[in-house]
Coordinates of C-alpha atoms and ligand atoms in Angstrom, one line a residue:
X1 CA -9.1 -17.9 -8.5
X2 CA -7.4 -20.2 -9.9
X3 CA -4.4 -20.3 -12.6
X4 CA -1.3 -21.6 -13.0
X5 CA -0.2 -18.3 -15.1
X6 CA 1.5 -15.0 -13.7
X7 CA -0.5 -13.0 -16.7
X8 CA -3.6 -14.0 -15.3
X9 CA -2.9 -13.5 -11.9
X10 CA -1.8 -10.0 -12.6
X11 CA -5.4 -9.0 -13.8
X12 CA -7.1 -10.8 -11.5
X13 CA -5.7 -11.8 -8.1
X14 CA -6.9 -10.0 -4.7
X15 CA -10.3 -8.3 -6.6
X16 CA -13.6 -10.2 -6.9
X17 CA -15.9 -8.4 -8.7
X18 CA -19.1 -10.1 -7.2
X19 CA -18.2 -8.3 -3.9
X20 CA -18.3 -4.9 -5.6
X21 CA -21.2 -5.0 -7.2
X22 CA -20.1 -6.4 -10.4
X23 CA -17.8 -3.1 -10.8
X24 CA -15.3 -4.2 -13.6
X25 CA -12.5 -1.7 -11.6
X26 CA -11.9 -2.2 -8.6
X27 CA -13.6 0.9 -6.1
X28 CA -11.2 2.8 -4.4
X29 CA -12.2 3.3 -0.8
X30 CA -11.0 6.7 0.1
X31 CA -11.5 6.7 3.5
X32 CA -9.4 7.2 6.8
X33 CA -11.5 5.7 9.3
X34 CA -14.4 3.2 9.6
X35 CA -17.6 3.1 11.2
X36 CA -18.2 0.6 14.5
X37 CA -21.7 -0.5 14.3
X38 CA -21.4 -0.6 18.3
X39 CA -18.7 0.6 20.4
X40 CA -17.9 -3.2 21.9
X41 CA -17.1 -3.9 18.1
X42 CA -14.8 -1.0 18.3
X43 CA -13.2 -2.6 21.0
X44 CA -13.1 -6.3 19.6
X45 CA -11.7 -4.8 16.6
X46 CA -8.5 -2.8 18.5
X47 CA -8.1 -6.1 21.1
X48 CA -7.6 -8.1 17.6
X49 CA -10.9 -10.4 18.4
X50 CA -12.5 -9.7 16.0
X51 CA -11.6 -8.6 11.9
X52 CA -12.5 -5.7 10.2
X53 CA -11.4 -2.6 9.4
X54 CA -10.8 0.4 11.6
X55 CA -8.3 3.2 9.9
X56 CA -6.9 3.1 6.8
X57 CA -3.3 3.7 8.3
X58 CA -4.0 -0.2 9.8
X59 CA -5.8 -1.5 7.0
X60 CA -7.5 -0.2 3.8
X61 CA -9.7 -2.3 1.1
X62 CA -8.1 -0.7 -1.8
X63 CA -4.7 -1.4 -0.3
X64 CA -5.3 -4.7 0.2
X65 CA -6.6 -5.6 -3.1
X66 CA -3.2 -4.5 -4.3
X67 CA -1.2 -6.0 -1.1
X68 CA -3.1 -9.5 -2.0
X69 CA -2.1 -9.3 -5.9
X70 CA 1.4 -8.6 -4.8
X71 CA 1.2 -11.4 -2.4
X72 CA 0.4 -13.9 -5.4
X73 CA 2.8 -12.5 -7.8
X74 CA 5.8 -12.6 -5.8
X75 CA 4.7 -16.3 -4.1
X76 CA 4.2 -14.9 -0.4
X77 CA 2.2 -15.3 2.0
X78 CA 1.6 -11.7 2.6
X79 CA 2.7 -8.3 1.4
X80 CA 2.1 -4.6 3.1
X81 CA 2.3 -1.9 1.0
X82 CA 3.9 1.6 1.5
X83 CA 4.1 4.7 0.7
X84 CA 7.4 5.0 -1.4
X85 CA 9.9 2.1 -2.0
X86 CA 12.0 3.6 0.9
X87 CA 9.4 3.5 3.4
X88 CA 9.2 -0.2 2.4
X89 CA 13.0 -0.7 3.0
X90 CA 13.2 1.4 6.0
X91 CA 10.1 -0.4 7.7
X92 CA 11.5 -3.6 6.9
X93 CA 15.2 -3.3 7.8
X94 CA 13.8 -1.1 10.7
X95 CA 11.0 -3.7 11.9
X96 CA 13.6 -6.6 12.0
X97 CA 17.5 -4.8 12.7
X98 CA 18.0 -4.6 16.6
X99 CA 21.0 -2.0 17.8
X100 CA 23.8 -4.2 18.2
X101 CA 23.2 -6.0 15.0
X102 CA 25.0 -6.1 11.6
X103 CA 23.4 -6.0 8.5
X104 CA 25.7 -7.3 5.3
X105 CA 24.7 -6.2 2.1
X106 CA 25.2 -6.6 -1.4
X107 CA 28.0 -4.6 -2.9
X108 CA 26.3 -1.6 -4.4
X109 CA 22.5 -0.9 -3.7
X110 CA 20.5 2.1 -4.3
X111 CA 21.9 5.9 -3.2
X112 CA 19.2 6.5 -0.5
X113 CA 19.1 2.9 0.5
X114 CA 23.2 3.4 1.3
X115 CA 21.9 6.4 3.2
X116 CA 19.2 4.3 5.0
X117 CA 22.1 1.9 6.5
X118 CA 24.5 5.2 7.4
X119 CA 21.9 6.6 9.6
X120 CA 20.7 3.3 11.3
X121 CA 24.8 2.8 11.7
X122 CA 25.1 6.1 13.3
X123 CA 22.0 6.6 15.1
X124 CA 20.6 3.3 15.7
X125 CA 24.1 1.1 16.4
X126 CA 22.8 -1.2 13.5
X127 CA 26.6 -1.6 11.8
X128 CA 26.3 -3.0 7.8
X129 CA 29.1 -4.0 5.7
X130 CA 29.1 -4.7 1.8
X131 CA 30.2 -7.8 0.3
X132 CA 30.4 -8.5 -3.8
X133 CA 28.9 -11.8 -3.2
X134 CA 30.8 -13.5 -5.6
X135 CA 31.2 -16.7 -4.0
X136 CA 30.0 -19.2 -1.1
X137 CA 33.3 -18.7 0.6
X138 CA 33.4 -15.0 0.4
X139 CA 30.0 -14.8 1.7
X140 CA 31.0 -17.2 4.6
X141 CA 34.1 -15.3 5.4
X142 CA 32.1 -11.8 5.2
X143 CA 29.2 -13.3 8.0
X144 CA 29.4 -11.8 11.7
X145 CA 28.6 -13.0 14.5
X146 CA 26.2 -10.6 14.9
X147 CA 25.2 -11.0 11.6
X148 CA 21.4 -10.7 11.7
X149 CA 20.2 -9.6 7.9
X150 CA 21.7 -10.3 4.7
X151 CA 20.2 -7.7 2.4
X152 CA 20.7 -8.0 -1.7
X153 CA 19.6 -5.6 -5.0
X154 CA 20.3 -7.9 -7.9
X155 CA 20.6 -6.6 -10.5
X156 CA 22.6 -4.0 -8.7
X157 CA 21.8 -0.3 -9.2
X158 CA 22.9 0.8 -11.2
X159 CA 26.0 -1.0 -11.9
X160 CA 24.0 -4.1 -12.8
X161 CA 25.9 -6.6 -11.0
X162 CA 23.9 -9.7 -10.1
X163 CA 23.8 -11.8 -6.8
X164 CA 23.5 -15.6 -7.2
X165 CA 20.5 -15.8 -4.4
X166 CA 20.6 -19.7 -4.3
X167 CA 24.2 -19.7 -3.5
X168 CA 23.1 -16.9 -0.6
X169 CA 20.2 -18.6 0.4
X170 CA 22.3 -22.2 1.1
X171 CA 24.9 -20.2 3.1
X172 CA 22.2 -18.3 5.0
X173 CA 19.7 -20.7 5.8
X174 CA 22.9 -22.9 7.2
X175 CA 23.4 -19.8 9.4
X176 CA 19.4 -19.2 10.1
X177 CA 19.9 -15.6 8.7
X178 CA 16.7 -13.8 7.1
X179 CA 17.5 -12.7 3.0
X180 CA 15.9 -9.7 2.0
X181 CA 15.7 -9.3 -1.9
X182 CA 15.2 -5.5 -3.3
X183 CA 13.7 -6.9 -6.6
X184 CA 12.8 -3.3 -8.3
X185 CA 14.6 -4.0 -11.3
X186 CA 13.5 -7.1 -12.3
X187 CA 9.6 -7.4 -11.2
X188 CA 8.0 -10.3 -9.8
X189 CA 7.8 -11.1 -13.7
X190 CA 11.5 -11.7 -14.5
X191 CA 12.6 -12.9 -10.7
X192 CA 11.3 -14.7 -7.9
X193 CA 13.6 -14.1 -4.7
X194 CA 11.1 -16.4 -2.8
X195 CA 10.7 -19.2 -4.9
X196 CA 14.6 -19.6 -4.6
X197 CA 14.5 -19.3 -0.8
X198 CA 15.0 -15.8 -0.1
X199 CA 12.7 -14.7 3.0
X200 CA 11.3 -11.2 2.1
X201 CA 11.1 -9.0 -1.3
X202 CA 11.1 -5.5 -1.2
X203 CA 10.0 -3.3 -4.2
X204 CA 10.0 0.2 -5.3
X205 CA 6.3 0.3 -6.6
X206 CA 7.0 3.5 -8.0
X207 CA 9.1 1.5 -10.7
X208 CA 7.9 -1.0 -13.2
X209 CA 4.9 -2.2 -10.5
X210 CA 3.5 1.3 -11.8
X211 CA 4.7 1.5 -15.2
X212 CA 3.9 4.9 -16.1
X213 CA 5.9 7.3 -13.9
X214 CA 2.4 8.5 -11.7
X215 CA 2.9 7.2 -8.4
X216 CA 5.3 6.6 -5.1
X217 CA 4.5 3.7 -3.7
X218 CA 6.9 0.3 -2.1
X219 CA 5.9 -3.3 -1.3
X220 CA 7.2 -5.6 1.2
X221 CA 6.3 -9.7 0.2
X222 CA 7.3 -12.1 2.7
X223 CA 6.1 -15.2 5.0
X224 CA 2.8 -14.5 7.5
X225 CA 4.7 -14.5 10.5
X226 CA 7.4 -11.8 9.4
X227 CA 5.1 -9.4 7.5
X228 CA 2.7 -9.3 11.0
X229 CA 6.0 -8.2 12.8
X230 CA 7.0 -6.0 10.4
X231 CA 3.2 -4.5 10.2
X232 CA 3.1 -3.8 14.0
X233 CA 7.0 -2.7 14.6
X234 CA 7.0 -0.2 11.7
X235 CA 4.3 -0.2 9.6
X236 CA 1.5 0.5 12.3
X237 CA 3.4 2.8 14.7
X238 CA 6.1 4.5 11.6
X239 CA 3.3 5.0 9.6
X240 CA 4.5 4.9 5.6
X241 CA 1.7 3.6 4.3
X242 CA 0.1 3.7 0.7
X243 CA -2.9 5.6 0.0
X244 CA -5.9 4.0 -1.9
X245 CA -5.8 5.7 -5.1
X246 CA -1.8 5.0 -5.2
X247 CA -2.8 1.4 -4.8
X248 CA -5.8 1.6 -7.7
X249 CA -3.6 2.9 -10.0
X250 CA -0.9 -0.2 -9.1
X251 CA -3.6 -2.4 -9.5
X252 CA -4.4 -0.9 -12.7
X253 CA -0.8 -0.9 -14.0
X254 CA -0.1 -4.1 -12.4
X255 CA -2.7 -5.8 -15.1
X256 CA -0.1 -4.8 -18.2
X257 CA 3.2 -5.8 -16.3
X258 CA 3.8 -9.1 -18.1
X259 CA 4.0 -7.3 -21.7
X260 CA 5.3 -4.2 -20.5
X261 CA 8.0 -6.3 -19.2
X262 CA 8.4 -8.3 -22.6
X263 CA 8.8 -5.0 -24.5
X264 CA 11.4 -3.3 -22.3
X265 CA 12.9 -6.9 -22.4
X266 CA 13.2 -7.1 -26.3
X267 CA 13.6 -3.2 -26.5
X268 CA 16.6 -3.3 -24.5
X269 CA 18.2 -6.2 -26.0
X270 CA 18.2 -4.6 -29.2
X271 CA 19.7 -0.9 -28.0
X272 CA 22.5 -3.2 -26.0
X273 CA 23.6 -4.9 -29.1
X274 CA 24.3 -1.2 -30.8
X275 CA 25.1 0.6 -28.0
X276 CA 27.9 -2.2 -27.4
X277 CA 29.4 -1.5 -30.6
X278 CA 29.4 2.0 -30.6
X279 CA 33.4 3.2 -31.1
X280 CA 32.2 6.1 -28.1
X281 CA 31.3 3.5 -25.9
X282 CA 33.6 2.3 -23.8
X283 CA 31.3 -0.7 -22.5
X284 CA 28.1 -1.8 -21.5
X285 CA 26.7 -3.1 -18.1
X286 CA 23.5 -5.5 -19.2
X287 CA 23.0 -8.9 -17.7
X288 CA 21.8 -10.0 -21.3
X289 CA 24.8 -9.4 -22.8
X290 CA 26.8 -13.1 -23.0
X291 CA 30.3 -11.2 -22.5
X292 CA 28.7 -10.1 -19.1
X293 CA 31.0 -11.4 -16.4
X294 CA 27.4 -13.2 -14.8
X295 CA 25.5 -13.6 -18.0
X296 CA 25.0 -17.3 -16.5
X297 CA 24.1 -16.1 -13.4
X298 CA 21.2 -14.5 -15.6
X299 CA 20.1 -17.1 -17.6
X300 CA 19.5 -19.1 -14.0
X301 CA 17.9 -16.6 -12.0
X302 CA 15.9 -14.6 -14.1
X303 CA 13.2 -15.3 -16.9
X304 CA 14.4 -12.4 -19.3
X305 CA 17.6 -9.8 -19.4
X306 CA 15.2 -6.7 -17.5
X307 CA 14.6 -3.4 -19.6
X308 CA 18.0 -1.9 -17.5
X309 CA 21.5 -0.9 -19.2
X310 CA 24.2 1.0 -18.0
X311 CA 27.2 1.7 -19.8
X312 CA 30.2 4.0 -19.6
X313 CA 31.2 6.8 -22.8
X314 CA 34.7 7.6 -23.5
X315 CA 35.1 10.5 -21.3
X316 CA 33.9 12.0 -17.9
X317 CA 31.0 13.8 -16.6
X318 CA 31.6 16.6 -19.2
X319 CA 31.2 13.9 -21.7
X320 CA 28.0 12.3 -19.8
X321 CA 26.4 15.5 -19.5
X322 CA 26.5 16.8 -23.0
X323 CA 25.6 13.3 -24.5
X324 CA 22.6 13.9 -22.0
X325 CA 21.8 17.1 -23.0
X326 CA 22.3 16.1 -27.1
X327 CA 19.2 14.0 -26.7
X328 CA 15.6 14.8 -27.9
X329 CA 13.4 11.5 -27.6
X330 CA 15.1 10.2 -24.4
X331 CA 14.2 12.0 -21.4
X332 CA 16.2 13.0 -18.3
X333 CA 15.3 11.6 -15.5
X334 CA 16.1 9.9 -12.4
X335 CA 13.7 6.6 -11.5
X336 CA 12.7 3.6 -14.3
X337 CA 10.5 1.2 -15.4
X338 CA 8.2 4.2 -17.4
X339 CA 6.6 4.0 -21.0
X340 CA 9.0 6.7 -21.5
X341 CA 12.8 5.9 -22.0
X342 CA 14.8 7.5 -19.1
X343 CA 18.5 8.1 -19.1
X344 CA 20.6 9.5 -15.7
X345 CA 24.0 10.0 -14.7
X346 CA 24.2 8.1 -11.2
X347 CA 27.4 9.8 -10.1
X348 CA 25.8 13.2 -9.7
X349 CA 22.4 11.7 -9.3
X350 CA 20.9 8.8 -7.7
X351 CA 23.9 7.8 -6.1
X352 CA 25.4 11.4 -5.8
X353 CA 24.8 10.9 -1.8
X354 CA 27.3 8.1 -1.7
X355 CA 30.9 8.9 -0.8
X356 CA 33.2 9.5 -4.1
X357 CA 35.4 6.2 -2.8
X358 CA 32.1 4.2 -1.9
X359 CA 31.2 4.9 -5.4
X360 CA 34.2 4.1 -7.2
X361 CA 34.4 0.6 -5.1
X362 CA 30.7 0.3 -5.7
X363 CA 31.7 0.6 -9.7
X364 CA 29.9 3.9 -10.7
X365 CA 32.7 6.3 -12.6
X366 CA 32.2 9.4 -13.8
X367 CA 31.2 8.2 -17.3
X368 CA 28.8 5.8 -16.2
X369 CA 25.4 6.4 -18.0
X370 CA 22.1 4.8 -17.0
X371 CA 19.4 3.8 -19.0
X372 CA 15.6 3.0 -18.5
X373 CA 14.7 1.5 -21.8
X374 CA 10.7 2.2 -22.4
X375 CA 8.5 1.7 -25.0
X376 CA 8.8 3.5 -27.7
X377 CA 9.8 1.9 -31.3
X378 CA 13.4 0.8 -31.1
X379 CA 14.5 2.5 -33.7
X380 CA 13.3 5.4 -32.2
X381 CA 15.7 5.6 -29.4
X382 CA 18.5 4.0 -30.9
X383 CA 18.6 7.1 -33.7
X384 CA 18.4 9.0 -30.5
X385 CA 21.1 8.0 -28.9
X386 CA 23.2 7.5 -32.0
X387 CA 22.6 11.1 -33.1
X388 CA 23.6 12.2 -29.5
X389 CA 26.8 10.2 -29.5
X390 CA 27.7 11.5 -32.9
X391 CA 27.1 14.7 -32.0
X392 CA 29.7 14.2 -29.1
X393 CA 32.4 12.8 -31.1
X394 CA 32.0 15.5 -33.9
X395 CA 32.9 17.6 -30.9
X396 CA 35.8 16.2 -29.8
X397 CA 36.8 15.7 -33.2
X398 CA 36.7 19.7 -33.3
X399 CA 38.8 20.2 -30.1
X400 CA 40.9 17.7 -31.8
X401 CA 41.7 19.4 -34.7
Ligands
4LM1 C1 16.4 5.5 -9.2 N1 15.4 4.3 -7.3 O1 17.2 4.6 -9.2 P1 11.3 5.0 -4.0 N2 15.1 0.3 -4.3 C2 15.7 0.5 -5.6 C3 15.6 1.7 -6.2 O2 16.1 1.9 -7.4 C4 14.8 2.8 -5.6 C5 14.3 2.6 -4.4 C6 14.4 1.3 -3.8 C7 15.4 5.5 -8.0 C8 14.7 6.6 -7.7 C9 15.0 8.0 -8.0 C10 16.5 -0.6 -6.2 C11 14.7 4.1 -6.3 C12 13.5 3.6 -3.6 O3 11.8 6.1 -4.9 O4 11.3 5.4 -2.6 O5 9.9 4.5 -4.5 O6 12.2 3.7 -4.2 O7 16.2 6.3 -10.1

């Protein structure tokens, strides 16, 4: 098909309807294994002679549908699909990583991602260091010579912080290292790793791929060549893989990703402009904001600001807890990307795995709050956080006096 247009490709890349029987929605074929016609096409099919399918753990037509849509969106040449966004980090940094190696990574990245890198480091001799990225000779200075993976989240979770990937991309490619881009926050729709270079995007499918908070899944995006090596080293023989109806319902949510996006976009611009303001907030970590130390960084890199905020309360985790537990509309919950508005406190959550000083360099205090803007009106969750903040400072106005 044909189109110039993300929104179109959303709906309509990897399914033809004539092939199904004119089915409208895609079938899901729930199946583990498929039938030979012969036994010397079973064998043409294992020797790699001849294609078709032959177990769903290698290869499933649901899967692929979605694999081939994610392949469009992100502008790869292939994806492979998994069965939580870890198994697609682990398969990739696993599938390419050889003991001996060093992996350098963005400063900050997600809490079981960081846990991921410690157990490769200790069991696997694959040693990672983390780098801020901030500049080209940084980055230079912070390169091994065993340096075999540069691995980015941007924006950061949850602290935000963005990467400048073409600045990464011209250092690496001078130094013939592979970029790996973690581009759950942002969504094919706001960011493009591979249009700027980067070699291989990984995703959380479970995140604003899905959309409504009903399914683990991950995604790997990357060039033909790569993704075949990644498919036989981890996917094949490790064995993560998605399951069809996880990958009918991406395929369904995958169709309303371009306004979902739009509306946590415009949703979360409004709740940063109040949140900033509020006298119990003692800042706010959104790469929308034009006081954010890489609001430019933004504006280059990524089509809107991403339905994501942190920010910190005057206080500690006392203080972060109760404003939690003040709220009504806004749920509690780890993960993002959901209809429904999701707030977390990384320090004793998501990142609660993380070393106290790894989490402190990595910029998540105490009082650091994190929120998944959804959906709903607004207004809706700003009077919900602004009744829960209130609360909280008529409080400490009590102990006060
Ligand atoms: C969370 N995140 O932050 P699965 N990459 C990034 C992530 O944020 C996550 C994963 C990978 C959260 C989960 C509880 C940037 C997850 C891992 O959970 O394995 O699909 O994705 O709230």
């Amino acid at each position: 098909m044909k189109s110039n247009y993300f929104e179109t490709h959303a709906i309509h890349a990897g399914y033809d309807d004539r092939e199904h029987s004119g089915s409208l929605s895609p079938p899901i074929f729930q199946t583990s294994t498929f039938v030979f016609p012969d036994a010397e096409t079973g064998e043409r099919r294992f020797a790699g002679t001849e294609e078709g399918y032959v177990y769903s753990r290698l290869k499933n037509p649901t899967v692929r549908q979605f694999e081939e849509r994610m392949a469009v969106l992100e502008g790869g040449e292939k994806a492979l699909a998994f069965a939580s966004g870890m198994a697609a980090v682990s398969a990739v940094l696993l599938g390419l990583a050889k003991t001996g190696e060093h992996i350098l990574c963005s400063e900050g990245v997600y809490g079981c991602t960081y846990g991921l890198l410690q157990f490769m480091e200790e069991r696997l001799g694959i040693s990672h260091s983390f780098l801020s990225m901030e500049s080209a000779e940084e980055l230079d200075a912070g390169i091994l010579s065993n340096t075999s993976l540069i691995y980015i989240e941007s924006p950061i979770n949850p602290t935000m912080k963005l990467v400048d990937l073409e600045m990464v991309v011209t250092i690496a490619k001078e130094k013939g290292i592979p970029v790996i881009v973690d581009n759950t926050f942002c969504s094919p729709y706001l960011q493009r790793p591979l249009e700027l270079g980067c070699d291989l995007v990984v995703h959380s499918a479970t995140k604003y791929l899905c959309g409504h908070g009903d399914v683990i899944g991950g995604v790997a995006v990357g060039r033909q060549e790569v993704m075949e090596q990644i498919a036989h080293a981890a996917q094949k023989d490790i064995g993560g893989i998605m399951s069809p109806f996880d990958a009918w319902l991406l395929l369904r949510g995958i169709k309303t990703l371009p306004v979902r996006m739009d509306r946590h976009c415009d949703n979360a611009e409004h709740i940063a402009v109040l949140l900033k303001r509020h006298p119990y907030v003692d800042g706010i970590f959104y790469p929308g904001d034009p006081d954010f130390p890489q609001y430019d960084i933004a504006c280059k890199q990524m089509k809107k600001s991403g339905g994501m905020i942190s920010f910190r309360i005057k206080g500690g985790k006392e203080e972060a807890q109760q404003l939690m537990n003040e709220l009504q509309l806004i749920k509690i919950a780890v993960s993002l990307g959901d209809a429904e508005t999701l707030i977390q406190h990384p320090a004793t959550m998501t990142h609660s795995g993380v070393p106290e000083h790894e989490r402190e360099n990595m910029g998540i205090p105490q009082n650091l709050l994190r929120l998944s803007v959804g959906l709903e009106a607004w207004q809706d969750i700003w009077a919900d956080l602004e009744q829960a903040l209130h609360r909280l400072m008529q409080k400490e106005d009590q102990v006060v006096s």
